[in-house]
Short mmCIF file of C-alpha atoms and ligand atoms in Angstrom, two decimals:
data_model
loop_
_atom_site.label_atom_id
_atom_site.label_comp_id
_atom_site.label_asym_id
_atom_site.label_seq_id
_atom_site.Cartn_x
_atom_site.Cartn_y
_atom_site.Cartn_z
CA MET L 1 0.00 0.00 0.00
CA ALA L 2 2.76 2.38 0.87
CA SER L 3 4.32 2.04 -2.54
CA ALA L 4 0.95 2.51 -4.26
CA LYS L 5 0.51 5.68 -2.28
CA SER L 6 3.89 7.09 -3.13
CA GLU L 7 3.37 6.33 -6.82
CA THR L 8 -0.11 7.63 -7.19
CA GLY L 9 -0.87 9.69 -4.12
CA PRO L 10 -1.04 13.44 -3.76
CA SER L 11 2.00 15.61 -4.09
CA LYS L 12 2.22 17.89 -1.08
CA SER L 13 5.10 19.85 -2.53
CA GLU L 14 3.02 21.55 -5.22
CA PRO L 15 1.18 24.59 -3.96
CA ASN L 16 -2.59 24.52 -4.18
CA PRO L 17 -3.82 26.66 -7.04
CA LYS L 18 -5.60 29.90 -6.49
CA PRO L 19 -9.15 29.33 -5.30
CA GLU L 20 -10.74 31.35 -8.06
CA SER L 21 -14.09 30.22 -9.21
CA GLY L 22 -14.53 30.29 -12.96
CA ALA L 23 -11.33 32.24 -13.45
CA LYS L 24 -8.14 31.44 -15.28
CA SER L 25 -5.55 30.00 -12.98
CA ALA L 26 -1.83 30.49 -13.31
CA THR L 27 -1.44 26.86 -12.24
CA THR L 28 -2.04 24.33 -14.98
CA SER L 29 -0.53 21.27 -13.36
CA PHE L 30 -2.59 19.28 -10.85
CA ASP L 31 -2.65 16.03 -8.92
CA LEU L 32 -6.21 15.51 -10.11
CA VAL L 33 -8.23 17.00 -12.95
CA VAL L 34 -11.93 16.21 -12.75
CA ILE L 35 -14.01 16.59 -15.91
CA GLY L 36 -17.61 17.29 -14.87
CA ALA L 37 -18.90 19.07 -11.77
CA GLY L 38 -22.01 16.97 -11.11
CA PRO L 39 -22.51 15.18 -7.77
CA GLY L 40 -19.88 12.61 -8.76
CA GLY L 41 -17.27 15.10 -9.94
CA TYR L 42 -17.70 17.89 -7.41
CA VAL L 43 -17.82 15.54 -4.43
CA ALA L 44 -14.71 13.72 -5.70
CA ALA L 45 -12.96 17.08 -6.12
CA ILE L 46 -13.79 18.14 -2.57
CA ARG L 47 -12.74 14.82 -1.03
CA ALA L 48 -9.50 14.81 -3.05
CA ALA L 49 -8.71 18.33 -1.83
CA GLN L 50 -9.42 17.24 1.76
CA LEU L 51 -6.88 14.46 1.20
CA GLY L 52 -4.26 17.00 0.20
CA MET L 53 -4.33 16.79 -3.59
CA SER L 54 -4.17 19.84 -5.83
CA VAL L 55 -7.42 19.66 -7.77
CA ALA L 56 -8.96 21.27 -10.83
CA CYS L 57 -12.55 20.71 -11.92
CA ILE L 58 -13.81 21.51 -15.41
CA ASP L 59 -17.45 21.93 -16.34
CA LYS L 60 -18.85 23.36 -19.53
CA GLU L 61 -21.76 24.92 -17.62
CA LYS L 62 -21.30 28.09 -15.63
CA GLU L 63 -23.27 26.73 -12.70
CA LEU L 64 -21.74 23.92 -10.68
CA GLY L 65 -23.64 20.83 -9.58
CA GLY L 66 -24.27 19.04 -12.87
CA THR L 67 -27.50 17.50 -14.08
CA CYS L 68 -28.54 16.82 -10.49
CA VAL L 69 -28.43 20.37 -9.21
CA ARG L 70 -29.20 22.32 -12.39
CA VAL L 71 -31.80 20.24 -14.25
CA GLY L 72 -32.39 17.04 -12.28
CA CYS L 73 -32.88 16.05 -8.67
CA ILE L 74 -33.05 19.51 -7.14
CA PRO L 75 -35.38 21.44 -9.49
CA SER L 76 -37.66 18.43 -9.87
CA LYS L 77 -37.98 18.06 -6.11
CA ALA L 78 -38.63 21.79 -5.71
CA LEU L 79 -41.52 21.56 -8.18
CA LEU L 80 -42.75 18.31 -6.64
CA GLU L 81 -42.93 20.00 -3.24
CA SER L 82 -44.72 23.10 -4.56
CA SER L 83 -47.18 21.14 -6.69
CA GLU L 84 -47.86 18.80 -3.77
CA LEU L 85 -48.66 21.77 -1.51
CA TYR L 86 -51.01 23.17 -4.16
CA HIS L 87 -52.71 19.82 -4.53
CA GLU L 88 -52.94 19.29 -0.76
CA SER L 89 -54.38 22.73 -0.26
CA ARG L 90 -57.14 21.89 -2.73
CA GLU L 91 -57.77 18.29 -1.77
CA ALA L 92 -56.64 17.73 1.82
CA PHE L 93 -56.59 20.97 3.82
CA ALA L 94 -60.37 21.05 4.26
CA LYS L 95 -60.20 17.69 6.03
CA HIS L 96 -57.79 19.29 8.51
CA GLY L 97 -60.28 22.11 9.05
CA VAL L 98 -58.18 24.61 7.09
CA LEU L 99 -60.45 26.45 4.69
CA PHE L 100 -59.65 29.01 1.99
CA GLU L 101 -61.90 31.61 0.51
CA LYS L 102 -60.04 31.46 -2.78
CA LEU L 103 -57.06 29.61 -4.11
CA HIS L 104 -55.18 30.08 -7.32
CA LEU L 105 -51.94 28.95 -8.89
CA ASP L 106 -49.13 31.41 -9.56
CA LEU L 107 -46.92 29.26 -11.80
CA ASP L 108 -44.41 32.09 -12.34
CA ALA L 109 -43.84 32.31 -8.59
CA MET L 110 -43.54 28.52 -8.37
CA GLN L 111 -40.94 28.47 -11.14
CA LYS L 112 -39.08 31.39 -9.57
CA ARG L 113 -38.90 29.56 -6.26
CA LYS L 114 -37.56 26.48 -8.05
CA ASN L 115 -34.89 28.63 -9.74
CA ASP L 116 -33.97 30.13 -6.36
CA VAL L 117 -33.60 26.67 -4.85
CA VAL L 118 -31.31 25.67 -7.73
CA LYS L 119 -29.30 28.87 -7.37
CA SER L 120 -28.78 28.37 -3.65
CA ASN L 121 -27.46 24.87 -4.36
CA THR L 122 -25.16 25.85 -7.24
CA SER L 123 -23.72 28.71 -5.20
CA GLY L 124 -23.33 26.29 -2.31
CA VAL L 125 -21.04 24.14 -4.45
CA ASP L 126 -19.18 27.26 -5.56
CA TYR L 127 -18.59 28.13 -1.91
CA LEU L 128 -17.34 24.60 -1.19
CA PHE L 129 -14.91 24.81 -4.12
CA LYS L 130 -13.47 28.04 -2.77
CA LYS L 131 -13.30 26.66 0.76
CA ASN L 132 -11.40 23.60 -0.48
CA LYS L 133 -9.15 25.58 -2.85
CA ILE L 134 -10.31 23.75 -5.94
CA THR L 135 -9.51 25.51 -9.21
CA ARG L 136 -12.51 25.71 -11.43
CA PHE L 137 -12.49 25.97 -15.22
CA VAL L 138 -15.57 26.80 -17.28
CA GLY L 139 -15.29 25.11 -20.65
CA THR L 140 -15.29 21.76 -22.35
CA GLY L 141 -12.71 19.30 -21.08
CA ARG L 142 -11.06 17.12 -23.71
CA ILE L 143 -8.37 14.57 -23.01
CA THR L 144 -5.52 15.18 -25.44
CA GLY L 145 -3.07 12.53 -24.30
CA PRO L 146 -1.86 10.69 -21.19
CA GLY L 147 -2.19 13.09 -18.24
CA ARG L 148 -3.22 15.97 -20.51
CA VAL L 149 -6.58 17.73 -20.64
CA ALA L 150 -7.49 20.73 -22.76
CA VAL L 151 -10.17 23.15 -21.60
CA GLU L 152 -11.86 24.62 -24.62
CA GLY L 153 -13.99 27.74 -24.57
CA SER L 154 -17.64 27.27 -24.02
CA ASP L 155 -20.22 29.67 -25.43
CA LYS L 156 -22.25 29.02 -22.35
CA ALA L 157 -19.56 30.61 -20.18
CA GLY L 158 -21.43 33.85 -20.95
CA SER L 159 -20.06 37.14 -19.79
CA ASP L 160 -17.46 35.43 -17.67
CA LYS L 161 -14.89 34.82 -20.39
CA ALA L 162 -13.14 32.12 -18.41
CA GLY L 163 -12.44 29.11 -20.57
CA ALA L 164 -12.90 31.08 -23.80
CA ASP L 165 -9.26 30.41 -24.67
CA LYS L 166 -7.85 26.95 -24.88
CA ILE L 167 -5.91 26.01 -21.77
CA GLU L 168 -3.77 22.87 -21.51
CA LEU L 169 -3.73 21.19 -18.11
CA THR L 170 -1.49 18.39 -16.99
CA ALA L 171 -2.60 15.92 -14.35
CA LYS L 172 -1.27 12.93 -12.48
CA HIS L 173 -4.81 11.60 -12.44
CA VAL L 174 -7.77 12.40 -14.66
CA LEU L 175 -11.29 11.64 -13.43
CA ILE L 176 -14.09 11.43 -15.99
CA ALA L 177 -17.38 12.44 -14.37
CA THR L 178 -19.27 13.67 -17.40
CA GLY L 179 -22.58 12.10 -16.43
CA SER L 180 -25.39 11.34 -18.82
CA VAL L 181 -27.84 12.93 -21.24
CA SER L 182 -31.43 12.12 -22.04
CA ALA L 183 -31.68 9.05 -24.30
CA PRO L 184 -33.31 9.68 -27.67
CA LEU L 185 -36.09 7.53 -29.14
CA LYS L 186 -36.47 6.87 -32.84
CA GLY L 187 -39.35 8.83 -34.32
CA ILE L 188 -39.51 11.46 -31.56
CA GLU L 189 -38.83 14.88 -33.01
CA LEU L 190 -37.53 16.85 -30.03
CA ASP L 191 -37.99 20.59 -30.56
CA GLY L 192 -36.59 21.75 -27.21
CA ASP L 193 -40.00 23.11 -26.26
CA ARG L 194 -43.31 21.29 -26.77
CA ILE L 195 -41.69 17.95 -27.46
CA GLY L 196 -38.83 17.83 -25.01
CA THR L 197 -36.95 16.11 -22.25
CA SER L 198 -37.08 16.56 -18.48
CA THR L 199 -35.08 19.78 -18.86
CA GLU L 200 -37.97 21.43 -20.73
CA ALA L 201 -40.63 19.81 -18.53
CA LEU L 202 -39.10 21.61 -15.53
CA THR L 203 -39.61 25.03 -17.08
CA TYR L 204 -43.11 25.21 -18.62
CA SER L 205 -44.61 28.63 -18.12
CA GLU L 206 -48.16 27.36 -18.38
CA VAL L 207 -49.86 24.15 -17.37
CA PRO L 208 -50.35 21.96 -20.46
CA ALA L 209 -53.98 20.87 -20.70
CA ARG L 210 -53.01 17.48 -22.15
CA PHE L 211 -49.57 16.18 -21.28
CA ALA L 212 -48.09 12.99 -22.75
CA VAL L 213 -45.24 11.26 -20.95
CA ILE L 214 -43.25 8.62 -22.80
CA GLY L 215 -41.69 6.27 -20.25
CA ALA L 216 -42.99 5.17 -16.84
CA GLY L 217 -39.66 5.32 -15.00
CA ALA L 218 -38.84 7.63 -12.09
CA ILE L 219 -38.40 10.81 -14.13
CA GLY L 220 -41.58 10.30 -16.19
CA LEU L 221 -43.71 9.55 -13.13
CA GLU L 222 -42.28 12.39 -11.04
CA LEU L 223 -42.75 15.06 -13.70
CA GLY L 224 -46.07 13.53 -14.77
CA SER L 225 -47.18 13.88 -11.14
CA VAL L 226 -46.05 17.53 -10.97
CA TRP L 227 -48.15 18.56 -13.95
CA ALA L 228 -51.10 16.33 -13.01
CA ARG L 229 -51.28 18.04 -9.61
CA LEU L 230 -51.19 21.43 -11.27
CA GLY L 231 -54.10 20.50 -13.54
CA SER L 232 -52.83 18.63 -16.63
CA LYS L 233 -54.55 15.55 -17.94
CA VAL L 234 -51.53 13.23 -17.97
CA THR L 235 -51.21 10.13 -20.15
CA VAL L 236 -48.18 7.90 -19.63
CA PHE L 237 -47.03 5.62 -22.46
CA GLU L 238 -44.87 2.67 -21.45
CA TYR L 239 -43.43 -0.10 -23.60
CA MET L 240 -43.40 -2.66 -20.76
CA ASP L 241 -46.59 -4.04 -19.23
CA ARG L 242 -45.74 -2.48 -15.87
CA ILE L 243 -44.44 0.79 -14.47
CA LEU L 244 -41.06 1.34 -12.77
CA PRO L 245 -39.26 -1.58 -14.40
CA GLY L 246 -36.57 -2.93 -12.10
CA MET L 247 -38.43 -2.07 -8.91
CA ASP L 248 -40.12 -4.74 -6.78
CA ALA L 249 -43.16 -5.90 -8.79
CA GLU L 250 -45.61 -5.93 -5.85
CA ILE L 251 -44.70 -2.38 -4.86
CA SER L 252 -44.81 -1.09 -8.43
CA ALA L 253 -48.28 -2.69 -8.90
CA GLU L 254 -49.43 -0.82 -5.78
CA ALA L 255 -47.89 2.40 -7.15
CA LEU L 256 -49.80 1.94 -10.40
CA LYS L 257 -53.11 1.66 -8.55
CA ILE L 258 -52.40 4.76 -6.45
CA LEU L 259 -51.26 6.88 -9.41
CA LYS L 260 -54.31 5.85 -11.44
CA LYS L 261 -56.50 6.94 -8.53
CA GLN L 262 -54.75 10.32 -8.71
CA GLY L 263 -55.93 10.67 -12.31
CA LEU L 264 -52.86 9.65 -14.31
CA GLU L 265 -53.80 7.50 -17.27
CA PHE L 266 -51.48 4.66 -18.25
CA ARG L 267 -51.08 3.03 -21.64
CA LEU L 268 -48.90 0.06 -20.80
CA GLY L 269 -47.49 -2.25 -23.46
CA SER L 270 -47.42 0.70 -25.87
CA ARG L 271 -44.51 1.13 -28.25
CA VAL L 272 -44.37 4.80 -29.20
CA THR L 273 -43.19 5.11 -32.79
CA ALA L 274 -43.47 8.87 -33.33
CA ALA L 275 -44.15 12.19 -31.63
CA LYS L 276 -44.42 15.29 -33.77
CA LYS L 277 -45.88 18.77 -33.83
CA ARG L 278 -48.89 19.39 -36.04
CA GLY L 279 -49.74 23.08 -35.91
CA LYS L 280 -50.75 23.91 -32.37
CA VAL L 281 -50.94 20.34 -31.13
CA CYS L 282 -48.57 17.40 -30.72
CA ILE L 283 -49.32 13.92 -31.98
CA VAL L 284 -48.04 10.74 -30.35
CA GLU L 285 -48.22 7.57 -32.41
CA CYS L 286 -48.14 4.02 -31.09
CA ASP L 287 -48.01 0.79 -33.06
CA GLY L 288 -51.30 0.45 -34.89
CA LYS L 289 -53.26 2.62 -32.48
CA GLU L 290 -55.24 5.81 -32.99
CA PRO L 291 -52.85 8.83 -32.95
CA PHE L 292 -52.96 10.60 -29.60
CA GLU L 293 -53.36 14.37 -29.52
CA CYS L 294 -51.87 16.48 -26.74
CA ASP L 295 -50.28 19.85 -25.96
CA ARG L 296 -46.86 18.81 -24.71
CA VAL L 297 -44.75 15.67 -24.77
CA LEU L 298 -42.06 14.58 -22.32
CA LEU L 299 -39.59 11.98 -23.55
CA ALA L 300 -38.34 10.09 -20.49
CA VAL L 301 -37.14 6.70 -21.69
CA GLY L 302 -33.86 6.79 -19.81
CA ARG L 303 -30.47 8.41 -20.01
CA LYS L 304 -27.26 7.51 -21.80
CA PRO L 305 -23.64 8.01 -20.78
CA ASN L 306 -22.16 11.30 -21.93
CA THR L 307 -18.77 10.78 -23.58
CA GLN L 308 -19.12 12.98 -26.64
CA GLY L 309 -16.07 15.04 -27.50
CA LEU L 310 -14.10 13.76 -24.51
CA GLY L 311 -11.16 12.72 -26.67
CA LEU L 312 -11.05 9.14 -25.42
CA ASP L 313 -9.51 8.06 -28.73
CA SER L 314 -6.40 10.09 -27.91
CA ILE L 315 -5.59 7.69 -25.10
CA GLY L 316 -7.01 4.56 -26.76
CA LEU L 317 -9.88 4.22 -24.28
CA ALA L 318 -12.71 2.20 -25.84
CA LEU L 319 -16.28 2.30 -24.49
CA ASP L 320 -18.15 -0.86 -23.48
CA GLU L 321 -21.06 -2.33 -25.47
CA ARG L 322 -23.51 0.13 -23.87
CA GLY L 323 -21.43 3.23 -24.49
CA ARG L 324 -20.14 3.44 -20.92
CA VAL L 325 -16.58 4.08 -19.78
CA PRO L 326 -15.28 0.70 -18.54
CA VAL L 327 -13.82 0.67 -15.01
CA ASP L 328 -12.56 -1.87 -12.47
CA ASP L 329 -13.64 -2.10 -8.82
CA HIS L 330 -11.56 0.98 -8.02
CA PHE L 331 -12.93 3.09 -10.89
CA ALA L 332 -9.71 2.82 -12.85
CA THR L 333 -10.17 2.58 -16.61
CA PRO L 334 -7.84 0.32 -18.63
CA VAL L 335 -5.71 3.44 -19.27
CA ALA L 336 -3.24 4.20 -16.46
CA GLY L 337 -4.05 7.37 -14.53
CA VAL L 338 -7.59 7.72 -15.96
CA PHE L 339 -10.60 7.03 -13.74
CA ALA L 340 -14.36 7.35 -14.19
CA ILE L 341 -17.41 7.51 -11.90
CA GLY L 342 -21.13 8.29 -11.89
CA ASP L 343 -23.64 8.04 -14.72
CA VAL L 344 -20.88 7.62 -17.30
CA ILE L 345 -20.00 4.14 -15.91
CA ARG L 346 -22.01 0.99 -15.11
CA GLY L 347 -24.64 0.84 -12.36
CA PRO L 348 -27.74 2.83 -11.45
CA MET L 349 -27.83 6.43 -12.65
CA LEU L 350 -28.29 8.08 -9.27
CA ALA L 351 -26.70 11.15 -7.72
CA HIS L 352 -25.79 9.49 -4.42
CA LYS L 353 -24.26 6.51 -6.26
CA ALA L 354 -22.08 8.97 -8.20
CA GLU L 355 -21.07 10.69 -4.94
CA GLU L 356 -20.11 7.44 -3.22
CA GLU L 357 -18.05 6.45 -6.23
CA GLY L 358 -16.32 9.84 -6.31
CA VAL L 359 -15.27 9.51 -2.70
CA ALA L 360 -14.19 5.86 -3.00
CA CYS L 361 -12.23 6.59 -6.19
CA VAL L 362 -10.12 9.43 -4.81
CA GLU L 363 -9.69 7.75 -1.42
CA HIS L 364 -8.32 4.72 -3.23
CA ILE L 365 -5.95 6.91 -5.24
CA ALA L 366 -4.72 8.65 -2.09
CA THR L 367 -4.72 5.85 0.46
CA GLY L 368 -5.09 2.52 -1.34
CA TYR L 369 -8.55 2.02 0.23
CA GLY L 370 -11.98 2.96 -1.06
CA HIS L 371 -15.12 0.92 -1.54
CA VAL L 372 -18.79 1.23 -2.55
CA ASN L 373 -21.34 -1.31 -1.30
CA TYR L 374 -23.66 -1.61 -4.29
CA ASP L 375 -26.05 -3.81 -2.26
CA ALA L 376 -26.90 -0.85 -0.06
CA ILE L 377 -27.68 1.90 -2.56
CA PRO L 378 -31.21 3.17 -2.08
CA ASN L 379 -33.42 4.22 -4.97
CA VAL L 380 -36.28 6.66 -4.46
CA VAL L 381 -39.11 7.75 -6.73
CA TYR L 382 -40.52 11.05 -5.46
CA THR L 383 -44.13 10.59 -6.42
CA SER L 384 -46.78 11.01 -3.77
CA PRO L 385 -46.59 8.76 -1.93
CA GLU L 386 -42.87 8.17 -2.37
CA ILE L 387 -41.54 4.80 -3.46
CA ALA L 388 -38.18 3.63 -2.12
CA SER L 389 -36.13 0.49 -2.31
CA VAL L 390 -32.76 -0.89 -1.30
CA GLY L 391 -31.16 -4.28 -1.89
CA LYS L 392 -32.82 -7.17 -3.68
CA THR L 393 -36.37 -7.33 -5.01
CA GLU L 394 -38.48 -10.45 -4.46
CA GLU L 395 -38.10 -11.31 -8.14
CA GLU L 396 -34.29 -11.12 -7.91
CA LEU L 397 -34.27 -13.40 -4.85
CA GLN L 398 -36.57 -15.88 -6.58
CA GLN L 399 -34.43 -15.89 -9.72
CA ALA L 400 -31.30 -16.48 -7.64
CA GLY L 401 -33.03 -19.32 -5.76
CA THR L 402 -32.50 -17.58 -2.41
CA ASP L 403 -34.71 -18.86 0.40
CA TYR L 404 -36.16 -15.72 2.01
CA LYS L 405 -38.74 -14.55 4.53
CA LYS L 406 -40.91 -11.48 4.11
CA GLY L 407 -42.45 -9.04 6.56
CA SER L 408 -44.92 -6.40 5.46
CA PHE L 409 -46.71 -3.63 7.33
CA PRO L 410 -49.32 -1.22 5.95
CA PHE L 411 -49.24 2.50 6.74
CA SER L 412 -53.00 2.26 7.36
CA ALA L 413 -52.07 0.61 10.71
CA ASN L 414 -49.50 3.28 11.67
CA GLY L 415 -50.69 5.98 14.07
CA ARG L 416 -48.55 8.78 12.63
CA ALA L 417 -49.65 8.01 9.07
CA ARG L 418 -53.26 8.25 10.20
CA ALA L 419 -52.57 11.59 11.89
CA LEU L 420 -50.94 12.83 8.68
CA GLY L 421 -53.85 11.53 6.64
CA GLN L 422 -51.42 9.58 4.45
CA THR L 423 -52.22 5.93 4.98
CA GLU L 424 -51.60 4.51 1.53
CA GLY L 425 -48.78 2.03 1.02
CA ARG L 426 -46.64 -0.37 3.01
CA VAL L 427 -43.15 -1.33 4.16
CA LYS L 428 -41.87 -4.70 3.01
CA ILE L 429 -38.65 -6.26 4.34
CA LEU L 430 -36.99 -9.33 2.85
CA ALA L 431 -34.54 -11.39 4.92
CA ASP L 432 -32.57 -14.60 4.42
CA ARG L 433 -34.59 -17.53 5.84
CA THR L 434 -31.59 -19.12 7.55
CA THR L 435 -29.45 -16.21 8.72
CA ASP L 436 -32.22 -13.55 8.99
CA ARG L 437 -29.85 -11.09 7.34
CA VAL L 438 -31.77 -8.25 5.64
CA LEU L 439 -31.50 -8.63 1.87
CA GLY L 440 -33.86 -5.95 0.62
CA ALA L 441 -36.61 -3.53 1.54
CA HIS L 442 -39.31 -1.83 -0.48
CA ILE L 443 -41.50 0.97 0.74
CA ILE L 444 -44.36 2.86 -0.80
CA GLY L 445 -45.79 5.47 1.51
CA PRO L 446 -45.27 8.85 3.15
CA ARG L 447 -41.59 9.87 3.39
CA ALA L 448 -40.48 6.48 2.04
CA GLY L 449 -37.30 8.16 0.78
CA ASP L 450 -36.30 9.07 4.35
CA LEU L 451 -37.45 5.78 5.89
CA ILE L 452 -35.33 3.68 3.53
CA ALA L 453 -32.12 5.13 5.06
CA GLU L 454 -32.53 3.00 8.19
CA ILE L 455 -32.66 -0.15 6.12
CA ALA L 456 -29.77 0.92 3.86
CA VAL L 457 -27.64 1.36 7.00
CA SER L 458 -28.85 -2.02 8.30
CA ILE L 459 -27.85 -3.74 5.07
CA ASP L 460 -24.49 -1.96 5.12
CA PHE L 461 -23.88 -3.25 8.65
CA GLY L 462 -25.06 -6.77 7.78
CA ALA L 463 -27.97 -6.48 10.23
CA SER L 464 -30.71 -9.06 10.67
CA SER L 465 -34.42 -8.25 10.59
CA GLU L 466 -34.41 -8.98 14.32
CA ASP L 467 -31.82 -6.21 14.84
CA ILE L 468 -34.26 -3.70 13.33
CA ALA L 469 -37.22 -5.23 15.15
CA ARG L 470 -35.52 -4.98 18.55
CA ALA L 471 -34.33 -1.40 18.10
CA CYS L 472 -36.57 1.12 19.87
CA HIS L 473 -38.35 3.44 17.38
CA ALA L 474 -39.95 6.67 18.62
CA HIS L 475 -43.72 6.87 18.83
CA PRO L 476 -45.67 8.08 16.96
CA THR L 477 -43.47 8.01 13.86
CA LEU L 478 -43.63 6.58 10.36
CA ALA L 479 -40.43 4.70 11.25
CA GLU L 480 -42.50 2.42 13.48
CA ALA L 481 -43.84 0.90 10.26
CA VAL L 482 -40.27 -0.21 9.49
CA LYS L 483 -39.96 -1.85 12.91
CA GLU L 484 -43.35 -3.53 12.48
CA ALA L 485 -42.39 -4.87 9.03
CA ALA L 486 -39.17 -6.23 10.57
CA LEU L 487 -41.23 -7.88 13.33
CA GLY L 488 -43.45 -9.23 10.54
CA VAL L 489 -40.52 -11.17 9.06
CA ASP L 490 -40.98 -13.53 12.03
CA LYS L 491 -44.77 -13.11 11.99
CA ARG L 492 -44.85 -11.12 15.22
CA SER L 493 -45.98 -7.64 14.22
CA ILE L 494 -47.88 -6.10 17.11
CA HIS L 495 -50.28 -3.73 15.35
CA ILE L 496 -51.79 -5.99 12.67
P1 FAD C 501 -23.93 14.81 -14.02
O1 FAD C 501 -24.71 15.29 -12.87
O2 FAD C 501 -24.67 14.54 -15.29
O3 FAD C 501 -22.80 15.88 -14.26
C1 FAD C 501 -21.94 15.80 -15.36
C2 FAD C 501 -21.38 17.17 -15.61
O4 FAD C 501 -20.36 17.05 -16.57
C3 FAD C 501 -22.38 18.15 -16.19
O5 FAD C 501 -22.39 19.32 -15.41
C4 FAD C 501 -21.85 18.46 -17.60
O6 FAD C 501 -22.06 19.81 -17.96
C5 FAD C 501 -20.39 18.16 -17.43
N1 FAD C 501 -19.71 17.76 -18.66
C6 FAD C 501 -20.02 16.77 -19.50
N2 FAD C 501 -19.09 16.65 -20.47
C7 FAD C 501 -18.17 17.61 -20.23
C8 FAD C 501 -16.96 17.98 -20.85
N3 FAD C 501 -16.48 17.32 -21.89
N4 FAD C 501 -16.29 19.02 -20.32
C9 FAD C 501 -16.74 19.70 -19.25
N5 FAD C 501 -17.86 19.36 -18.62
C10 FAD C 501 -18.57 18.33 -19.08
N6 FAD C 501 -30.82 11.05 -9.11
C11 FAD C 501 -31.07 10.82 -7.80
O7 FAD C 501 -30.26 10.18 -7.14
N7 FAD C 501 -32.20 11.32 -7.20
C12 FAD C 501 -33.12 12.03 -7.88
O8 FAD C 501 -34.11 12.46 -7.31
C13 FAD C 501 -32.89 12.28 -9.26
N8 FAD C 501 -33.76 13.02 -9.97
C14 FAD C 501 -33.49 13.29 -11.28
C15 FAD C 501 -34.40 14.06 -11.98
C16 FAD C 501 -34.16 14.37 -13.30
C17 FAD C 501 -35.14 15.22 -14.06
C18 FAD C 501 -32.95 13.92 -13.92
C19 FAD C 501 -32.65 14.27 -15.35
C20 FAD C 501 -32.05 13.15 -13.23
C21 FAD C 501 -32.32 12.82 -11.89
N9 FAD C 501 -31.43 12.04 -11.15
C22 FAD C 501 -31.70 11.77 -9.84
C23 FAD C 501 -30.20 11.47 -11.74
C24 FAD C 501 -29.00 12.32 -11.33
O9 FAD C 501 -29.20 13.64 -11.74
C25 FAD C 501 -27.74 11.74 -11.95
O10 FAD C 501 -27.62 10.38 -11.60
C26 FAD C 501 -26.51 12.48 -11.44
O11 FAD C 501 -26.59 13.84 -11.76
C27 FAD C 501 -25.25 11.88 -12.06
O12 FAD C 501 -24.15 12.56 -11.57
P2 FAD C 501 -22.79 12.66 -12.38
O13 FAD C 501 -21.88 13.45 -11.51
O14 FAD C 501 -22.38 11.33 -12.84
O15 FAD C 501 -23.14 13.47 -13.71
#
C-alpha cells in the first residue's frame, strides 16, 4: 500500500492553485483534474482536496452541480414539493379544518422559487470549491493525451470569459465524471419546447392541458405527477406491461393503482413510434393505435452516458457495449491514470451513487482504500406517496433461488400516518430464511425516501431483521412501520 501511495498519491510539494471560481488559474498542473462538476465530480474534487491533492474541476456549464443540481434532482424536487402543496391545499386541507376563501396557482412564482432553490445549491457548491481551494475551469474538457486535458472555450460561459481560450492542463490523475444525457427515441422529433426532455418539462410557463409522458420510469412519473397536480390531464405511455421496471413488482403494482386513482392515465405495453408537432398540437403515435393528440410531450425513456467530444480516442480508451466508460472495482479505466465515476460508468444512474463512487475513487488513489457497497444503494421515486427500495427485489431473490422470509406492514395501521392523513402504502422487508440477514426492503408510503435510510444502513452493517425489530423506534413516527415490518418477518408484528 505504501508504494501505491507514493506512486499515485497526492504531491504535497506543489502549492494549491488559487481558489478562483470560474477564473483562469496560473497553475495548470494538478494532482487531479476532474471533468464534470455533477454530484460525482464535485464531491470527488472536494474529497480529493481534503486528502491534500491539488485539484482542478472543469465543467462546460457556468453553474456547478451538474444535471442533479441544475436540471435534475433539485429542481424536480422543488416543483414536486410546490405542486404537492397546491394539490394538498385543494384536496386535503379542508379535512384538517383549514379552509380558503379562494385559491389560485401562480406558476411564475412557483418556477421562480424552483430557480432560487437551484441557485442556492449551485452557489453552495461554488462556496465549497473556494473553501477547499479547488480551481474551477468553465469550458469543455477534452483529453488530449496521457495526463493531458485541454479546456476549450464554451459559449455558455457567458459574460465570464473564463475558458474562452484553450488552456492545456497536466494531471497525475484524470477523473471522468461527465454524467449522462437524455436518451433519444427513434421517431420522436424533439424541438426543445413542446416535445422535449425533463429539462424542458421543468420550465413550462403554463400548465399543459393534455400532457403525454413517454416512459414510466422515475423521471416520467415524477414530472407527470407535478403537472397532473397542477391540472394537466396526464397520459403515460410505457413499452413494458408495468411501471417502474426494475423495482419490486408488488410495490410497483401498488404504485400503479395509487397513481391511477390520482388521475394519471397509463397506456402500458405501448410502443411509441413517433411524436411530432402538427400546428398547435402534438401527436403521439403508437403501433397500430389511434394517434394521440396532446399539448406537450415529455420523452423520459432513460439516459445515456455522456462521452461525446471527450477525446477518449487520444488515449485509446474504448467504451463498453452500452457506451459506458469501462472501469474496475476501483474506478480505474484500462488506461493508467484515468478514472471514471457516476452516470458515465455501469450501475444505477443516481446522484448518491455517483457521490459514493467519487469519494471511493479518490480515497483509493490517495490511500489505497476505497469501496462502494452496491447492495446498499437506495433508490427513491418522489411521487406522492414516495416509493423507495434498497437491496434485492423479491423477483431477484426468486431468480437467484434464495430462500427468504418477508415481513410487510401497511401505513393504514400506523398511528402517525393516520394523523398525517397519508395511509396509503406499506413497508416490506426481505430477509434470508436461515441467517435472517436483511437482503432488501421496499416501501411505498409517506416519506419512504427518508425511511429507507434506516434499512440501507442495516444492510451496510449486515444487520438481521431482528436487529431492526428490537431497536426502539420513537412513537408516533412513520419509522415504526419499518420496525413492524421487521417484526413481521418472524410473523410477530404487534399492530396488525
Ligand atoms: P452529471 O450530474 O450529469 O454531471 C456531469 C457534468 O459534466 C455536467 O455538469 C456536464 O455539464 C459536465 N460535462 C459533461 N461533459 C463535459 C466535458 N467534456 N467538459 C466539461 N464538462 C462536461 N438522481 C437521484 O439520485 N435522485 C433524484 O431524485 C434524481 N432526480 C433526477 C431528476 C431528473 C429530471 C434527472 C434528469 C435526473 C435525476 N437524477 C436523480 C439522476 C442524477 O441527476 C444523476 O444520476 C446524477 O446527476 C449523475 O451525476 P454525475 O456526476 O455522474 O453526472
